[in-house]
Coordinates of C-alpha atoms and ligand atoms in Angstrom, one line a residue:
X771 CA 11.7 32.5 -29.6
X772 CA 14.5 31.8 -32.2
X773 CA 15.4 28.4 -33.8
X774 CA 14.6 26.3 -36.9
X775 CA 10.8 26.6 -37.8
X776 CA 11.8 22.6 -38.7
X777 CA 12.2 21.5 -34.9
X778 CA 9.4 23.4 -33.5
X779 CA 6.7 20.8 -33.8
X780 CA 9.0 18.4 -31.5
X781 CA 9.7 21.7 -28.6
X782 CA 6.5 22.5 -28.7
X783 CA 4.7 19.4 -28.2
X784 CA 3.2 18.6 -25.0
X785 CA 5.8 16.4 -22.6
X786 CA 3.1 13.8 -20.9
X787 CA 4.3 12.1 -18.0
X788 CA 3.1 9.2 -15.7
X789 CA 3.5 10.5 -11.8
X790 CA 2.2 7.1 -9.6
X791 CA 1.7 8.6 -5.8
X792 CA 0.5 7.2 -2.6
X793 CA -1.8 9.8 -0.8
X794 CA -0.8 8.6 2.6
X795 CA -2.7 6.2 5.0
X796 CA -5.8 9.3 5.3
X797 CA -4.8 12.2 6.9
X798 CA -4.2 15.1 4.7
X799 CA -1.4 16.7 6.2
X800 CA 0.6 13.6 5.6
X801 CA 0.0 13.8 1.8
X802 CA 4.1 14.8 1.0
X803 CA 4.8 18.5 -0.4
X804 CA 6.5 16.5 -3.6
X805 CA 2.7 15.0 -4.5
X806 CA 0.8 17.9 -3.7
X807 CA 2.9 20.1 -6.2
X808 CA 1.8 16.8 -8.7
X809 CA -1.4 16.8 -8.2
X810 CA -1.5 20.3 -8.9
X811 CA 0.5 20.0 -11.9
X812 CA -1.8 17.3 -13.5
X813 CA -4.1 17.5 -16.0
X814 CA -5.9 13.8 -15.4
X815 CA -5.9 11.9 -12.1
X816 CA -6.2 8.0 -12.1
X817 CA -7.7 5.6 -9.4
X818 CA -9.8 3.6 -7.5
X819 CA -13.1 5.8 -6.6
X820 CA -12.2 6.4 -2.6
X821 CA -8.7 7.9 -3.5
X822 CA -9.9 9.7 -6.7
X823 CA -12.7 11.1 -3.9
X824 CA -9.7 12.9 -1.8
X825 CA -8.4 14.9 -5.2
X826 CA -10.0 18.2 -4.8
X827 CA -11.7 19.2 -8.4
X828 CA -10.5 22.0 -10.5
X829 CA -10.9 23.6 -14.3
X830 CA -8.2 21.5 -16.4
X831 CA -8.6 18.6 -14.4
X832 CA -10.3 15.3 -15.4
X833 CA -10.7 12.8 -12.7
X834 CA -10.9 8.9 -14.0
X835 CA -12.1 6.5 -11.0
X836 CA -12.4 3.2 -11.2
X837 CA -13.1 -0.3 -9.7
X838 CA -10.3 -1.4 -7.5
X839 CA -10.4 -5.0 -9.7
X840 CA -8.8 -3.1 -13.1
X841 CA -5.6 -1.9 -11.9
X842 CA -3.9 -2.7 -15.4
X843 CA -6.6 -1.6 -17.6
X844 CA -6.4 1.6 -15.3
X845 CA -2.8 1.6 -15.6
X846 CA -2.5 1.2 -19.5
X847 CA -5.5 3.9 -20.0
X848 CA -2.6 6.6 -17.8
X849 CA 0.1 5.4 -20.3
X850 CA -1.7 6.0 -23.3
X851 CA -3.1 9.5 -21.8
X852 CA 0.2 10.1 -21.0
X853 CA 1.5 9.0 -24.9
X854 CA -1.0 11.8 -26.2
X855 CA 1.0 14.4 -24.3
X856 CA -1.3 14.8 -20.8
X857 CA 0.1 14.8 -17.2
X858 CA -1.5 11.5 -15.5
X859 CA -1.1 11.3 -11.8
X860 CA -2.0 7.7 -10.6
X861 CA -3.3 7.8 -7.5
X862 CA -3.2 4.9 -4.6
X863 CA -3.5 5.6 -0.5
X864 CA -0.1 4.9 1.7
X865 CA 2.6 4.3 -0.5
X866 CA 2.1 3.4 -4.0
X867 CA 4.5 0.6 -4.3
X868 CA 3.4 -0.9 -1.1
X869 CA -0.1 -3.4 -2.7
X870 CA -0.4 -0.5 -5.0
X871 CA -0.7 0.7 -8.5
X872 CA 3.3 1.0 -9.1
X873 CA 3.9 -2.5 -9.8
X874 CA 0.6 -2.5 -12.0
X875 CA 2.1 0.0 -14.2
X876 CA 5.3 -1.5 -15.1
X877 CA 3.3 -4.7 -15.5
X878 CA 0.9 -2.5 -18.0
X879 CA 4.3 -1.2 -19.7
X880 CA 5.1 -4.8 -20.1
X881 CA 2.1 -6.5 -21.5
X882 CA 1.6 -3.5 -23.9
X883 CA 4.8 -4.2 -25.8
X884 CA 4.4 -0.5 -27.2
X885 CA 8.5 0.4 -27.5
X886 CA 7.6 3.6 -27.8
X887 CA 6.0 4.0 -24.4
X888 CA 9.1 3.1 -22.8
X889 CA 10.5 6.3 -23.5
X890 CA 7.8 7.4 -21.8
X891 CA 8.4 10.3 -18.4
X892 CA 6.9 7.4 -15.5
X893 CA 8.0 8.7 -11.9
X894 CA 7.2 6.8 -8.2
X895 CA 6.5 8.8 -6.0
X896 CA 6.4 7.6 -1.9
X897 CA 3.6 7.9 0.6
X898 CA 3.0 6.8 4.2
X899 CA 2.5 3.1 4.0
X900 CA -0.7 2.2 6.7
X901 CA 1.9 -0.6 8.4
X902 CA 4.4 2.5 9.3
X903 CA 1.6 5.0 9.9
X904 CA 0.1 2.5 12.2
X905 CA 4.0 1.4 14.0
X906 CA 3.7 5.1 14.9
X907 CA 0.7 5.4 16.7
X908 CA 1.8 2.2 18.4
X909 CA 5.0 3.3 19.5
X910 CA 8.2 1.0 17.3
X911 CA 6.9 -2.4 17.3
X912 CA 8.8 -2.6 13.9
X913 CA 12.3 -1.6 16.0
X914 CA 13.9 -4.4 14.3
X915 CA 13.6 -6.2 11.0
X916 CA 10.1 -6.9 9.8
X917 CA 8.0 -8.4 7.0
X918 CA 5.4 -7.0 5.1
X919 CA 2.4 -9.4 4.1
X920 CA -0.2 -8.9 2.1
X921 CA -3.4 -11.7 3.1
X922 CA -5.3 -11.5 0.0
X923 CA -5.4 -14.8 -1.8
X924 CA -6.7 -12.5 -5.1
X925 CA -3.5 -12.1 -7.1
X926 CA -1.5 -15.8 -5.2
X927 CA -2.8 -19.1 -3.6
X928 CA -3.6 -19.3 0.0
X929 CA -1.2 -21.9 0.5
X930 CA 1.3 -19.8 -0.3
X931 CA 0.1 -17.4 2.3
X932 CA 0.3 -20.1 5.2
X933 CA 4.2 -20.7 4.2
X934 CA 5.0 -17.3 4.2
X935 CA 3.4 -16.7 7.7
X936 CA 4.9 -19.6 9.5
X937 CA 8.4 -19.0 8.0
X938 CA 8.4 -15.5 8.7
X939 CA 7.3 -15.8 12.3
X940 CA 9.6 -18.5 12.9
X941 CA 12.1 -16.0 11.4
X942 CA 11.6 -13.8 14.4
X943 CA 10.1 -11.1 11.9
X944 CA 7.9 -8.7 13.2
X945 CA 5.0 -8.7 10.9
X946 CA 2.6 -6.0 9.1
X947 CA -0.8 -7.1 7.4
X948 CA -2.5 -5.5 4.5
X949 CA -5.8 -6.8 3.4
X950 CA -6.3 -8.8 6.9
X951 CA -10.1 -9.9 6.6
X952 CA -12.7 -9.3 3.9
X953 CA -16.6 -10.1 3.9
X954 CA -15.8 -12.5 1.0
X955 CA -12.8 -14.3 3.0
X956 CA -14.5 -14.1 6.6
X957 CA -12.2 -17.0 8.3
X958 CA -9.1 -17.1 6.1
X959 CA -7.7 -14.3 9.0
X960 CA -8.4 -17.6 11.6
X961 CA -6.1 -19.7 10.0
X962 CA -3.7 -17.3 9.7
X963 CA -3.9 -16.3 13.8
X964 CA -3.6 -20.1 14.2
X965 CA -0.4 -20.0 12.5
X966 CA 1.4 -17.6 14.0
X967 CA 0.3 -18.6 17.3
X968 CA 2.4 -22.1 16.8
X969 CA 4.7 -19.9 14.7
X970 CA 5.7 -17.0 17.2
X971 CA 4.3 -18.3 20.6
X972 CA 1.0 -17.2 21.9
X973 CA 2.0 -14.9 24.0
X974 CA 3.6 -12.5 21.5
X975 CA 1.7 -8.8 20.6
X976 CA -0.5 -8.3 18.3
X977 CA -1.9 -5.0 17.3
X978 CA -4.6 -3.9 14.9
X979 CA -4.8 -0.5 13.8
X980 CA -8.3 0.4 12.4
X981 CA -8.8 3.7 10.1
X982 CA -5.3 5.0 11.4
X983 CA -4.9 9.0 10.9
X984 CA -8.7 9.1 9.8
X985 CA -11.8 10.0 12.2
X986 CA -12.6 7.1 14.4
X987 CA -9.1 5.4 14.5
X988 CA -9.1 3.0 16.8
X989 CA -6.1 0.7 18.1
X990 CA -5.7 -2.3 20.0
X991 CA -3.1 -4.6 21.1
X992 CA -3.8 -7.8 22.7
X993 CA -1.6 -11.0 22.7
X994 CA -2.0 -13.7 20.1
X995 CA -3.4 -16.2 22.5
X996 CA -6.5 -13.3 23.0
X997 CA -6.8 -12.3 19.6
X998 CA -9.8 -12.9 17.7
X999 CA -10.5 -13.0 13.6
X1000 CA -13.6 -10.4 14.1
X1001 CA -10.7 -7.9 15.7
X1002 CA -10.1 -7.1 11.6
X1003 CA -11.4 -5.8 8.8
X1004 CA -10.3 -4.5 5.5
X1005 CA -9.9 -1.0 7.3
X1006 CA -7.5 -2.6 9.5
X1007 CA -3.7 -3.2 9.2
X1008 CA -2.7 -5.7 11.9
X1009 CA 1.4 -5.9 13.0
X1010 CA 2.4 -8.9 15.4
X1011 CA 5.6 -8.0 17.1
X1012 CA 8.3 -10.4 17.5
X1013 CA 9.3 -12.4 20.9
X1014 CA 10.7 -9.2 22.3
X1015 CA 8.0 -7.3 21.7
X1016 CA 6.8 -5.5 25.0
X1017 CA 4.4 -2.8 26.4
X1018 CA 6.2 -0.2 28.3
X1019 CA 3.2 2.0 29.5
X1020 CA 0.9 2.9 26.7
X1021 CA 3.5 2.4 24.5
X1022 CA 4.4 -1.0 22.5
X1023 CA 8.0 -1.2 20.9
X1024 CA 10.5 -3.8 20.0
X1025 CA 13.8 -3.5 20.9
X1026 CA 16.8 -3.0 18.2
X1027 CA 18.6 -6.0 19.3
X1028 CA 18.0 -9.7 19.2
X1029 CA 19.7 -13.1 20.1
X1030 CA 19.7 -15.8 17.9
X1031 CA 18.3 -18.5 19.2
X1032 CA 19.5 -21.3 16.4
Ligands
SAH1443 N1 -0.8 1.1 -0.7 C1 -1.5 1.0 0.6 C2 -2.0 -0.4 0.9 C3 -3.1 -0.8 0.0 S1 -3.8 -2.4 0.4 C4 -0.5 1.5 1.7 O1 0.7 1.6 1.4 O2 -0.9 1.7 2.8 C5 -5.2 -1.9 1.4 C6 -5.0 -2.3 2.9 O3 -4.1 -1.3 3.5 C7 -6.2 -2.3 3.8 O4 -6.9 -3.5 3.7 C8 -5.6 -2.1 5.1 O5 -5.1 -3.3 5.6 C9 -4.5 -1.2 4.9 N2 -4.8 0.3 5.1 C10 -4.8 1.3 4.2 N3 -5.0 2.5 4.8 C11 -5.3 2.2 6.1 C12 -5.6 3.0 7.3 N4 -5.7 4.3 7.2 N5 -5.7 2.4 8.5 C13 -5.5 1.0 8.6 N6 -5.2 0.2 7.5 C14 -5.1 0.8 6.3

């Protein structure tokens, strides 16, 4: 190695980097190539405890899991680990911009006001989001233009929730939705069923796909006029089709066209 004794400190000094990564909706073998080499590359892995679980230990590796509630204070402790030169993989399942820890980062980045960090090495890198996983399985019930929904009322009022639903299925939007039904918001998911049966018509499809890619995946389609708020849990991403919607078979897929009907 040649060069000015002067500069060395600065080439030698360990790069740290921020790599947030979704870890897929469960199976392993849909965990990308591109976040495998990460995680292998990583010397500190960041999360909430089930996806820290599915990082497989090794020498060099330090695994930080924590409570799902603390996503910035999880997200600021990777950019300072990251500041002091270590390579911090932040882990979410699916896709990590998708309800995830991306956003929680940059709003870390934000609230730190540290203008150093911004020079910081911070990389997104994409999963398999469970609304796409589950479409799959399904057959294309997102065939044409959809809407993505999030039903916890944790981080925006309810009310807000309502308008969103009713506008969107008036929209025609085929819908996906994350965090349907939880034990401490048990009939929130009956109002929202409610909705979109005035919304989108009560015989449109609904489907709700349960631990999709994992052991015991179970999936179900009904129409909204049969559906019931037990039919989800927090396991469960639930996708109402639009008018078109249809069965052909086993299958379930919406068609790429649509009229407008004013
Ligand atoms: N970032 C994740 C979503 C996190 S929000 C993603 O892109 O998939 C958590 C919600 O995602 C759950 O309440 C559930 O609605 C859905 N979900 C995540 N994994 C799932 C799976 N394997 N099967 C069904 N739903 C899943």
């Amino acid at each position: 190695m040649t060069g000015n004794l002067k500069d060395r400190p600065t080439d030698t000094a360990p790069k740290g980097w921020v790599k947030i990564l979704g870890l897929g909706p469960g199976d392993e073998t849909m965990v990308t190539a591109q976040v495998q080499e990460v995680i292998a590359e990583a010397t500190d892995v960041v999360g909430y405890i089930p996806y820290v679980k599915r990082i497989p230990e090794r020498p060099g590796l330090t695994l930080h899991a924590t409570d799902n509630r603390v996503e910035v204070e999880r997200a600021t402790h990777a950019l300072e680990m990251a500041a002091q030169g270590k390579r911090v993989a932040v882990v979410s399942s699916g896709d990590p911009g998708v309800f995830a820890m991306a956003s929680a980062v940059f709003e870390a980045l934000e609230l730190a006001d540290q203008p150093n960090w911004l020079e910081l090495d911070i990389q997104v890198l994409p999963g398999i989001t469970a609304m796409l996983a589950a479409s799959a399985r399904i057959g294309a019930p997102m065939g044409h233009d959809f809407a993505a929904i999030n039903l916890s009322d944790n981080l925006k009022p309810w009310s807000l929730i309502e308008k969103r639903l009713r506008l969107a299925g008036e929209a025609g939007f085929a819908m996906g939705f994350y965090n349907p039904r939880s034990k401490s918001r048990p009939h929130q998911f009956a109002r929202a069923l409610e909705i979109l049966r005035e919304a989108c018509g009560g015989e449109t499809l609904i489907s709700f796909a349960r631990d999709v890619s994992k052991p015991g995946e179970t999936i179900t389609t009904v129409t909204l006029n049969e559906a019931t708020e037990e039919m989800a849990d927090m396991r469960t991403v639930v996708i109402v089709g639009n008018k078109d919607t249809r069965r052909i078979g086993p299958h379930v897929y919406t068609p790429r066209y649509a009229r407008d009907e004013g």
